[in-house]
Coordinates of C-alpha atoms in Angstrom, one line a residue:
Chain F
X3 CA -0.1 -0.1 0.1
X4 CA 1.2 3.4 -0.9
X5 CA 2.1 4.9 2.6
X6 CA 2.6 8.4 1.1
X7 CA -1.1 8.9 1.5
X8 CA -0.3 9.5 5.1
X9 CA 2.3 12.0 4.7
X10 CA 1.3 15.7 4.8
X11 CA 3.8 17.6 3.0
X12 CA 2.7 21.1 2.5
X13 CA 3.4 20.9 -1.3
X14 CA 2.0 17.4 -1.8
X15 CA -0.7 17.8 -4.3
X16 CA -1.4 14.1 -4.0
X17 CA -3.4 14.5 -0.8
X18 CA -6.5 12.2 -1.4
X19 CA -10.1 13.3 -0.5
X20 CA -9.9 10.6 2.2
X21 CA -7.3 12.7 4.0
X22 CA -9.5 15.8 4.3
X23 CA -11.9 15.6 7.3
X24 CA -15.6 15.9 6.2
X25 CA -17.4 19.1 7.1
X26 CA -19.5 17.2 9.9
X27 CA -16.4 16.1 11.6
X28 CA -14.8 19.5 11.5
X29 CA -18.1 21.0 13.0
X30 CA -17.8 18.3 15.8
X31 CA -14.3 19.6 16.6
X32 CA -15.4 23.2 16.3
X33 CA -18.1 22.8 18.9
X34 CA -15.6 21.7 21.5
X35 CA -13.3 24.8 21.1
X36 CA -13.9 27.8 23.4
X37 CA -15.5 30.7 21.5
X38 CA -12.9 33.0 21.9
X39 CA -10.6 30.8 19.9
X40 CA -13.1 30.0 17.3
X41 CA -13.5 33.5 15.9
X42 CA -9.8 33.6 14.9
X43 CA -10.2 30.2 13.0
X44 CA -12.6 32.0 10.5
X45 CA -9.3 32.8 8.6
X46 CA -8.5 29.0 7.9
X47 CA -10.6 28.7 4.8
X48 CA -13.8 29.8 3.3
X49 CA -15.4 26.7 4.3
X50 CA -14.2 27.1 8.0
X51 CA -15.5 30.6 7.8
X52 CA -18.9 29.3 6.6
X53 CA -19.1 26.7 9.3
X54 CA -18.1 29.3 12.1
X55 CA -20.4 31.9 10.9
X56 CA -23.3 29.7 10.2
X57 CA -25.9 30.8 12.8
X58 CA -26.7 27.2 13.7
X59 CA -23.2 26.6 14.9
X60 CA -23.4 29.3 17.7
X61 CA -26.8 28.2 18.8
X62 CA -25.5 24.4 19.1
X63 CA -22.4 25.6 20.7
X64 CA -24.2 27.8 23.2
X65 CA -27.0 25.3 23.9
X66 CA -24.6 22.5 24.5
X67 CA -22.4 24.7 26.8
X68 CA -19.5 22.4 26.1
X69 CA -16.9 25.1 27.0
X70 CA -18.9 28.1 28.6
X71 CA -17.0 31.1 29.4
X72 CA -17.6 33.4 32.5
X73 CA -16.8 36.9 31.9
X74 CA -17.2 40.1 33.7
X75 CA -17.9 43.3 32.2
X76 CA -16.5 46.0 34.6
X77 CA -16.9 49.8 34.5
X78 CA -14.9 50.8 37.6
X79 CA -15.5 53.9 39.7
X80 CA -12.2 55.5 39.1
X81 CA -13.1 56.6 35.5
X82 CA -10.5 53.9 33.9
X83 CA -11.9 52.3 30.8
X84 CA -14.3 49.6 31.0
X85 CA -12.8 46.2 30.7
X86 CA -13.9 42.6 30.4
X87 CA -12.4 40.0 32.5
X88 CA -12.1 36.3 31.9
X89 CA -12.9 35.1 35.4
X90 CA -12.1 31.5 34.9
X91 CA -8.5 32.5 34.0
X92 CA -8.3 35.1 36.8
X93 CA -7.5 32.7 39.6
X94 CA -4.7 31.2 37.5
X95 CA -3.2 34.0 35.7
X96 CA -3.9 37.2 37.5
X97 CA -5.7 40.2 36.2
X98 CA -3.3 41.6 33.8
X99 CA -3.4 38.7 31.6
X100 CA -7.1 38.2 31.8
X101 CA -8.5 41.8 31.3
X102 CA -9.3 43.3 28.1
X103 CA -10.1 47.0 27.5
X104 CA -13.4 47.5 25.7
X105 CA -15.3 50.5 24.3
X106 CA -19.0 50.7 24.8
X107 CA -20.8 51.0 21.2
X108 CA -21.5 54.7 21.0
X109 CA -24.4 56.4 19.6
X110 CA -23.0 59.9 19.5
X111 CA -19.7 61.2 18.3
X112 CA -18.3 62.0 21.7
X113 CA -20.2 59.7 23.9
X114 CA -18.5 59.8 27.1
X115 CA -18.5 56.5 29.0
X116 CA -20.2 58.2 32.1
X117 CA -23.5 58.4 30.5
X118 CA -23.6 54.6 30.0
X119 CA -25.2 52.2 32.4
X120 CA -24.9 48.5 32.3
X121 CA -28.0 46.6 33.1
X122 CA -27.8 42.7 32.5
X123 CA -26.9 40.2 30.0
X124 CA -28.6 37.3 28.1
X125 CA -27.0 34.6 26.0
X126 CA -23.8 36.7 25.3
X127 CA -25.7 40.1 24.7
X128 CA -25.4 42.9 27.3
X129 CA -28.2 45.5 27.8
X130 CA -26.8 49.1 28.2
X131 CA -28.5 52.3 28.7
X132 CA -27.0 55.4 27.0
X133 CA -28.1 58.9 28.0
X134 CA -30.6 60.5 27.0
X135 CA -32.9 57.7 26.1
X136 CA -31.0 54.8 24.0
X137 CA -31.0 51.2 24.8
X138 CA -28.2 49.2 23.3
X139 CA -28.0 45.4 23.0
X140 CA -24.5 44.6 22.5
X141 CA -22.4 41.4 22.0
X142 CA -18.9 42.3 23.3
X143 CA -17.3 39.3 21.5
X144 CA -18.6 39.7 18.0
X145 CA -18.7 43.7 18.5
X146 CA -22.2 43.7 17.0
X147 CA -25.0 45.7 18.5
X148 CA -28.4 47.3 18.0
X149 CA -29.6 50.6 19.2
X150 CA -33.2 51.7 19.7
X151 CA -34.6 54.5 21.8
X152 CA -37.2 54.6 24.5
X153 CA -37.9 58.2 23.8
X154 CA -41.5 57.8 23.5
X155 CA -41.7 57.1 27.2
X156 CA -39.9 60.1 28.2
X157 CA -42.7 61.8 29.8
X158 CA -42.8 58.9 32.4
X159 CA -38.8 59.3 32.9
X160 CA -38.3 55.7 33.1
X161 CA -34.5 56.0 33.7
X162 CA -34.9 58.3 36.7
X163 CA -37.5 56.0 38.1
X164 CA -35.0 52.9 37.5
X165 CA -32.2 54.8 39.4
X166 CA -34.7 55.4 42.1
X167 CA -35.6 51.9 42.1
X168 CA -39.3 52.4 41.4
X169 CA -39.2 51.1 37.8
X170 CA -38.2 47.8 36.4
X171 CA -36.0 47.0 33.6
X172 CA -35.5 43.5 32.1
X173 CA -33.9 41.8 29.1
X174 CA -34.4 38.3 28.0
X175 CA -35.0 35.8 25.3
X176 CA -38.2 34.3 24.0
X177 CA -37.4 30.8 22.9
X178 CA -40.8 30.2 21.1
X179 CA -40.2 33.0 18.8
X180 CA -36.4 33.2 18.7
X181 CA -36.7 36.8 19.9
X182 CA -35.0 39.0 22.4
X183 CA -37.2 41.4 24.4
X184 CA -36.5 44.5 26.5
X185 CA -38.9 45.2 29.3
X186 CA -39.7 48.5 31.1
X187 CA -42.3 48.9 33.8
X188 CA -43.2 51.9 35.6
X189 CA -46.1 53.6 37.4
X190 CA -48.1 56.4 35.6
X191 CA -48.9 58.3 38.7
X192 CA -51.5 60.6 37.1
X193 CA -53.6 57.7 36.0
X194 CA -52.6 55.5 39.0
X195 CA -51.9 52.5 37.0
X196 CA -48.7 50.4 36.2
X197 CA -47.6 50.3 32.6
X198 CA -45.5 47.8 30.7
X199 CA -43.4 48.5 27.7
X200 CA -41.9 45.5 25.7
X201 CA -39.5 46.1 22.8
X202 CA -39.0 43.2 20.5
X203 CA -35.8 43.0 18.6
X204 CA -37.4 40.9 16.0
X205 CA -40.3 43.4 15.1
X206 CA -38.1 46.4 16.2
X207 CA -41.1 47.9 17.9
X208 CA -42.4 48.8 21.3
X209 CA -45.9 47.5 22.7
X210 CA -47.3 49.4 25.6
X211 CA -49.9 47.9 28.0
X212 CA -51.3 48.4 31.4
X213 CA -50.6 45.6 34.0
X214 CA -51.5 44.8 37.6
X215 CA -48.4 43.7 39.3
X216 CA -48.7 41.4 42.3
X217 CA -48.0 43.1 45.6
X218 CA -47.9 46.5 44.1
X219 CA -44.1 46.6 43.8
X220 CA -43.8 50.0 41.9
X221 CA -45.2 52.0 44.8
X222 CA -43.9 50.4 47.9
X223 CA -40.8 48.6 47.4
X224 CA -37.2 48.6 46.3
X225 CA -36.7 46.7 43.0
X226 CA -33.3 45.2 42.0
X227 CA -32.1 47.4 39.1
X228 CA -32.5 44.7 36.4
X229 CA -33.8 41.3 36.4
X230 CA -32.2 38.1 36.3
X231 CA -33.0 36.0 33.2
X232 CA -33.4 32.2 33.8
X233 CA -35.3 29.4 32.5
X234 CA -37.2 31.5 30.1
X235 CA -38.1 34.3 32.5
X236 CA -37.2 37.3 34.0
X237 CA -36.9 37.7 37.8
X238 CA -36.6 40.6 40.1
X239 CA -36.1 40.9 43.8
X240 CA -38.6 43.2 45.4
X241 CA -38.1 44.1 49.0
X242 CA -39.9 46.6 51.4
X243 CA -38.2 50.0 51.5
X244 CA -36.0 50.8 54.5
X245 CA -37.7 52.4 57.3
X246 CA -41.2 50.9 56.6
X247 CA -40.7 47.8 58.5
X248 CA -41.8 44.6 57.2
X249 CA -44.6 45.1 54.8
X250 CA -47.4 42.5 54.8
X251 CA -46.1 39.9 52.6
X252 CA -42.4 40.8 53.0
X253 CA -40.1 40.4 50.1
X254 CA -41.1 38.6 46.9
X255 CA -39.6 37.5 43.7
X256 CA -41.5 38.9 40.7
X257 CA -41.3 37.0 37.5
X258 CA -42.2 37.7 34.0
X259 CA -42.6 34.6 31.7
X260 CA -41.2 35.6 28.3
X261 CA -43.4 33.1 26.4
X262 CA -46.7 33.7 28.2
X263 CA -45.9 37.4 28.5
X264 CA -47.4 37.5 32.1
X265 CA -46.3 38.4 35.7
X266 CA -46.6 36.0 38.6
X267 CA -45.0 36.0 42.1
X268 CA -42.7 33.4 43.3
X269 CA -42.7 32.8 47.1
X270 CA -39.4 33.4 49.1
X271 CA -38.2 30.9 51.5
X272 CA -40.0 31.2 54.8
X273 CA -36.9 31.5 56.9
X274 CA -36.0 34.8 55.1
X275 CA -39.5 36.1 55.3
X276 CA -39.8 35.7 59.1
X277 CA -36.6 37.3 60.1
X278 CA -35.7 40.9 59.1
X279 CA -32.7 41.0 56.8
X280 CA -31.0 43.6 54.8
X281 CA -32.4 43.7 51.2
X282 CA -30.9 41.2 49.1
X283 CA -30.5 40.7 45.5
X284 CA -30.9 38.0 43.0
X285 CA -28.3 36.2 41.0
X286 CA -28.0 33.2 38.9
X287 CA -25.6 30.5 40.1
X288 CA -25.0 27.3 38.1
X289 CA -28.5 27.7 36.1
X290 CA -30.3 28.1 39.5
X291 CA -31.9 31.1 41.1
X292 CA -30.2 32.3 44.2
X293 CA -30.8 35.1 46.7
X294 CA -27.9 36.7 48.7
X295 CA -27.6 39.2 51.4
X296 CA -25.0 40.4 53.9
X297 CA -26.3 39.6 57.5
X298 CA -25.7 41.2 60.7
X299 CA -23.6 38.3 61.8
X300 CA -20.8 39.8 59.5
X301 CA -21.3 36.9 57.0
X302 CA -23.1 36.7 53.7
X303 CA -26.1 34.3 53.3
X304 CA -26.9 32.7 50.0
X305 CA -30.0 30.8 49.3
X306 CA -30.0 28.7 46.2
X307 CA -33.3 27.3 44.8
X308 CA -31.7 24.0 43.5
X309 CA -35.0 23.0 41.6
X310 CA -36.7 25.6 39.8
X311 CA -40.2 26.5 41.4
X312 CA -39.7 23.8 44.1
X313 CA -40.0 25.7 47.3
X314 CA -38.5 23.1 49.4
X315 CA -35.3 23.1 47.3
X316 CA -34.1 26.4 48.7
X317 CA -30.7 25.5 50.3
X318 CA -28.8 27.9 52.4
X319 CA -25.0 28.7 52.5
X320 CA -23.2 30.9 54.9
X321 CA -20.2 32.5 53.5
X322 CA -17.6 33.5 55.9
X323 CA -17.2 36.8 54.4
X324 CA -19.0 40.2 55.0
X325 CA -20.3 41.8 51.8
X326 CA -19.6 38.9 49.5
X327 CA -21.5 39.5 46.2
X328 CA -21.8 36.1 44.4
X329 CA -21.2 36.1 40.7
X330 CA -21.4 32.6 39.3
X331 CA -20.8 29.0 40.0
X332 CA -17.5 27.6 38.6
X333 CA -17.2 24.4 36.4
X334 CA -16.0 22.8 39.6
X335 CA -18.9 23.8 41.9
X336 CA -17.1 26.7 43.9
X337 CA -19.1 29.9 44.3
X338 CA -17.1 32.8 42.9
X339 CA -17.9 36.2 44.1
X340 CA -16.7 39.7 44.8
X341 CA -15.5 40.5 48.2
X342 CA -16.6 44.1 48.4
X343 CA -14.5 45.0 51.3
X344 CA -11.3 43.9 49.9
X345 CA -12.1 44.8 46.3
X346 CA -11.1 41.4 44.9
X347 CA -12.5 38.2 43.7
X348 CA -12.9 35.3 46.1
X349 CA -13.9 31.6 45.5
X350 CA -15.8 29.7 48.3
X351 CA -15.6 26.0 48.2
X352 CA -19.0 24.5 49.1
X353 CA -17.7 21.3 50.2
X354 CA -15.0 22.4 52.7
X355 CA -16.1 26.0 53.4
X356 CA -12.7 27.3 52.5
X357 CA -12.3 30.7 50.9
X358 CA -9.6 31.6 48.4
X359 CA -8.8 35.0 47.2
X360 CA -7.5 36.1 43.7
X361 CA -4.8 38.4 43.5
X362 CA -5.2 41.9 42.0
X363 CA -7.7 44.6 43.0
X364 CA -10.8 45.9 41.3
X365 CA -10.9 49.5 42.1
X366 CA -14.5 49.3 43.2
X367 CA -17.3 48.3 41.2
X368 CA -19.7 50.7 39.6
X369 CA -21.6 49.1 37.1
X370 CA -20.9 45.5 36.2
X371 CA -22.5 42.3 35.0
X372 CA -21.7 38.7 34.3
X373 CA -22.0 37.3 30.8
X374 CA -21.1 34.2 28.9
X375 CA -19.6 34.7 25.5
X376 CA -21.5 33.6 22.5
X377 CA -21.4 34.1 18.7
X378 CA -25.1 34.4 18.5
X379 CA -26.6 37.1 16.2
X380 CA -29.7 39.1 16.9
X381 CA -32.8 38.6 14.7
X382 CA -32.8 40.9 12.0
X383 CA -35.7 40.1 9.6
X384 CA -37.6 43.2 10.1
X385 CA -34.9 45.0 7.9
X386 CA -36.1 45.4 4.4
X387 CA -32.8 45.9 2.6
X388 CA -30.3 44.0 4.6
X389 CA -26.9 45.0 3.5
X390 CA -25.3 41.6 3.1
X391 CA -21.6 41.8 4.1
X392 CA -19.4 38.8 3.4
X393 CA -20.7 36.6 5.8
X394 CA -24.2 38.1 5.6
X395 CA -25.0 37.1 9.1
X396 CA -23.7 39.4 11.9
X397 CA -24.7 43.0 12.4
X398 CA -21.1 44.4 12.9
X399 CA -20.9 47.9 13.6
X400 CA -24.4 48.7 12.1
X401 CA -26.1 51.5 13.8
X402 CA -29.7 51.2 13.5
X403 CA -31.1 54.6 12.6
X404 CA -34.9 53.9 11.8
X405 CA -37.1 55.1 14.6
X406 CA -38.8 52.2 16.4
X407 CA -42.6 51.9 16.2
X408 CA -44.8 52.7 18.9
X409 CA -48.0 50.6 19.5
X410 CA -50.4 50.8 22.4
Chain P
X7 CA -27.8 -21.7 15.0
X8 CA -24.8 -23.3 16.6
X9 CA -25.6 -22.5 20.2
X10 CA -22.4 -20.7 21.0
X11 CA -23.2 -17.6 23.2
X12 CA -22.8 -14.2 21.7
X13 CA -19.9 -13.1 23.7
X14 CA -17.7 -16.0 22.5
X15 CA -18.5 -15.4 18.8
X16 CA -15.6 -14.0 16.9
X17 CA -15.9 -11.7 13.8
X18 CA -13.0 -11.5 11.3
X19 CA -12.2 -8.1 9.8
X20 CA -9.8 -7.5 6.9
X21 CA -8.0 -4.2 6.4
X22 CA -6.9 -2.5 3.4
X23 CA -3.7 -4.2 3.4
X24 CA -5.1 -7.5 3.8
X25 CA -4.4 -8.1 7.5
X26 CA -7.0 -10.1 9.3
X27 CA -8.1 -9.3 12.7
X28 CA -10.2 -11.6 14.9
X29 CA -12.6 -9.6 17.1
X30 CA -15.0 -10.6 19.9
X31 CA -18.6 -9.8 18.8
X32 CA -19.0 -7.9 22.0
X33 CA -16.3 -5.6 20.8
X34 CA -17.6 -5.6 17.2
X35 CA -20.8 -4.0 18.6
X36 CA -18.9 -0.8 19.2
X37 CA -18.0 -0.6 15.5
X38 CA -21.3 0.3 14.5
X39 CA -20.6 0.1 10.8
X40 CA -19.5 -3.4 11.2
X41 CA -22.5 -4.3 13.4
X42 CA -24.8 -2.8 10.8
X43 CA -23.3 -5.0 8.2
X44 CA -23.7 -8.1 10.4
X45 CA -27.3 -7.2 11.3
X46 CA -28.2 -6.6 7.5
X47 CA -26.7 -10.0 6.5
X48 CA -29.2 -12.8 6.3
X49 CA -26.8 -15.6 7.3
X50 CA -24.1 -15.7 9.9
X51 CA -21.1 -14.1 8.6
X52 CA -18.3 -16.4 8.2
X53 CA -15.9 -15.0 5.8
X54 CA -13.9 -11.9 6.8
X55 CA -15.7 -8.6 6.5
X56 CA -13.6 -6.4 4.3
X57 CA -12.9 -2.7 5.5
X58 CA -11.9 -0.8 2.2
X59 CA -11.2 2.5 4.0
X60 CA -9.3 1.3 7.1
X61 CA -5.7 0.5 7.5
X62 CA -4.0 -2.0 9.6
X63 CA -2.3 0.7 12.0
X64 CA -5.5 2.3 12.5
X65 CA -7.8 -0.7 13.2
X66 CA -5.1 -2.0 15.6
X67 CA -5.3 1.2 17.6
X68 CA -9.0 1.3 17.6
X69 CA -9.3 -2.4 18.8
X70 CA -6.6 -1.6 21.4
X71 CA -8.6 1.4 22.6
X72 CA -11.9 -0.5 22.8
X73 CA -10.3 -3.7 24.5
X74 CA -9.0 -1.6 27.1
X75 CA -12.0 0.5 27.6
X76 CA -14.1 -2.6 28.0
X77 CA -11.6 -4.0 30.4
X78 CA -11.7 -0.7 32.6
X79 CA -15.6 -0.6 32.7
X80 CA -15.9 -4.2 33.7
X81 CA -13.3 -4.1 36.4
X82 CA -12.9 -2.5 39.7
X83 CA -14.0 1.1 41.0
X84 CA -10.4 2.7 40.4
X85 CA -11.0 2.3 36.7
X86 CA -11.9 5.8 36.2
X87 CA -8.3 7.0 37.0
X88 CA -6.8 4.2 35.0
X89 CA -8.9 5.0 32.1
X90 CA -8.0 8.7 32.1
X91 CA -4.4 7.8 32.4
X92 CA -4.7 5.3 29.4
X93 CA -6.6 8.0 27.4
X94 CA -3.9 10.6 28.0
X95 CA -1.1 8.2 27.0
X96 CA -3.1 7.1 24.0
X97 CA -3.6 10.6 22.7
X98 CA 0.0 11.5 23.3
X99 CA 1.4 8.4 21.5
X100 CA 0.2 9.6 18.2
X101 CA 1.6 12.1 15.8
X102 CA -0.9 14.7 14.4
X103 CA -1.0 12.8 11.1
X104 CA -1.7 9.4 12.9
X105 CA -4.5 11.3 14.9
X106 CA -6.2 12.5 11.9
X107 CA -6.0 9.2 10.1
X108 CA -7.6 7.6 13.2
X109 CA -10.4 10.0 13.3
X110 CA -11.2 9.2 9.8
X111 CA -11.0 5.5 10.4
X112 CA -13.2 5.9 13.7
X113 CA -15.7 8.1 11.8
X114 CA -16.0 5.5 9.1
X115 CA -16.3 2.6 11.5
X116 CA -18.7 4.8 13.7
X117 CA -17.0 4.2 16.9
X118 CA -19.0 6.9 18.9
X119 CA -17.1 7.1 22.3
X120 CA -13.6 7.1 20.5
X121 CA -14.6 9.6 18.0
X122 CA -15.8 12.0 20.9
X123 CA -12.5 11.5 22.6
X124 CA -10.6 12.1 19.5
X125 CA -12.5 15.1 18.5
X126 CA -11.9 16.7 22.0
X127 CA -8.3 15.8 21.7
X128 CA -7.9 17.6 18.4
X129 CA -9.8 20.7 19.7
X130 CA -7.5 20.8 22.7
X131 CA -4.6 20.8 20.4
X132 CA -5.7 23.4 17.9
X133 CA -7.4 25.7 20.0
X134 CA -4.7 28.0 20.6
X135 CA -2.6 27.6 17.6
X136 CA -2.1 29.8 14.6
X137 CA -4.3 29.8 11.5
X138 CA -1.4 28.3 9.5
X139 CA -0.9 25.5 12.0
X140 CA -4.6 24.5 11.7
X141 CA -4.3 24.5 7.8
X142 CA -1.3 22.3 8.0
X143 CA -2.8 19.9 10.6
X144 CA -6.0 19.3 8.5
X145 CA -4.3 19.6 5.1
X146 CA -6.4 22.5 4.1
X147 CA -5.5 24.8 1.4
X148 CA -6.1 28.4 1.9
X149 CA -8.6 29.6 -0.5
X150 CA -8.5 33.3 0.3
X151 CA -6.7 35.8 -1.7
X152 CA -4.2 37.6 0.3
X153 CA -6.3 40.8 0.2
X154 CA -9.4 38.9 1.4
X155 CA -7.3 37.3 4.1
X156 CA -5.7 40.5 5.3
X157 CA -9.5 42.1 5.5
X158 CA -10.6 39.3 7.7
X159 CA -7.7 39.4 10.0
X160 CA -8.0 43.1 10.4
X161 CA -11.8 42.8 11.4
X162 CA -10.8 40.2 13.7
X163 CA -7.6 41.6 14.9
X164 CA -8.3 41.5 18.5
X165 CA -8.9 37.7 18.4
X166 CA -5.4 37.0 17.4
X167 CA -3.7 38.0 20.6
X168 CA -2.3 35.2 23.0
X169 CA -1.7 32.6 20.1
X170 CA 0.7 30.1 20.9
X171 CA 3.9 29.7 18.7
X172 CA 3.9 26.9 16.3

């Protein structure tokens, strides 16, 4: 047998078709490569570019989560540039090797980073608010983004209300329509009713409606600034305002189901309800909803709902660290979070209760959010004349100028 | 039917070079292509099954992998560690060329677990390497013009930091 078939000299034109891996095999290999390395490999050949740019690959890659990344978008207090940090690598390599400076996609010529607020993330996209009334959905990895405005609501000053925690913001994914939605809810004090504005990225339009929210959150309570997207729904932590004592009903988790488009109330563990605690916050840990708050015993309590919607599955952990802000669950099952007093990241081992600190300091956190990298693209089928670039799939750098449609 | 139990039955496979391999039918089950051939045959398969796309070197490696994994799985609890060590050695023992040839053979024979392992191994090898290395590895010709490639690299310039030297 001619063993030359096995040699791979660069100039050997006798490479038989059998030596070249079929596209399905290449795809299987690509699925196992972390996203940050995948982008570079687009340059290998036109076939590879097609395989990597095919919208189904990012979907399968994302859904399979074979190599999920945990990154933090940080916008520090001390007016340094915003950066993204590879959290998995931070404990190994230290901050200088794992941080990357970024620029927020800007709507104006001289947009200062001061006027940008970070809300939350979903499937690799981050929702930002840029003064005076722009919402930006941005994928920091592919650099693509979509801008739209909420100017139609400016009479209700949703942003001001958000900062005073008397309005709600949410960003999530509707799997039934393959659509991303932005949600704003506020109280119309004149008409004494609660309003809901939903923006669909697929139809590029706002829909406004009246709602009745359980337990009247917009009047009486503090709301987490932006919701946590999990299991096809957005969740907000709603707790009584300081100084009002325990409201009847105490704290609740308000949930908006993305597919059914309705609100419902998720009960909070009894143990938290009966004792007064400082207001907490919600976070997603390892695919589960979790509540955390720093307690009067100088430790941080974390309650994780191990099975979604199962009340009895709330499990408590006591982290031996005051003001520990949990961020995510590592692949090894440690709770990684931010030690707000020491301004550094810390890792809590759930099995032996040990805490480990990372080196390097974060100069205070102003705005930040956790995200997982993805190569997903936003739905774009509302655009009539799509400018097809080479790959025809991503919206790199396109600024969307058409005014969104308002529907009531 | 001769009354011999399934696990004792031997199947004979013939590689491209004409080498014959006797394989227990329990192992042959993991070679899904071969198993399909057996299932499709009306009578018991007695003559060697020809594998026109598989060379001796590859079949020998595949059978080695399968035999060892069967041994680990049917053994004591500690097998996980041993299996991991075997897998690491197995991957290291091959040149990139041999790895590629093995993937093709495992794909043809449809050996699911081995294929997943090999795909992961290749993914680990190439993930931090340069574009030229990857082309070399897969024997892919660059079909971009220099201008097209320049443009693509510039668009994705930030992704090229931190790449390992070849």
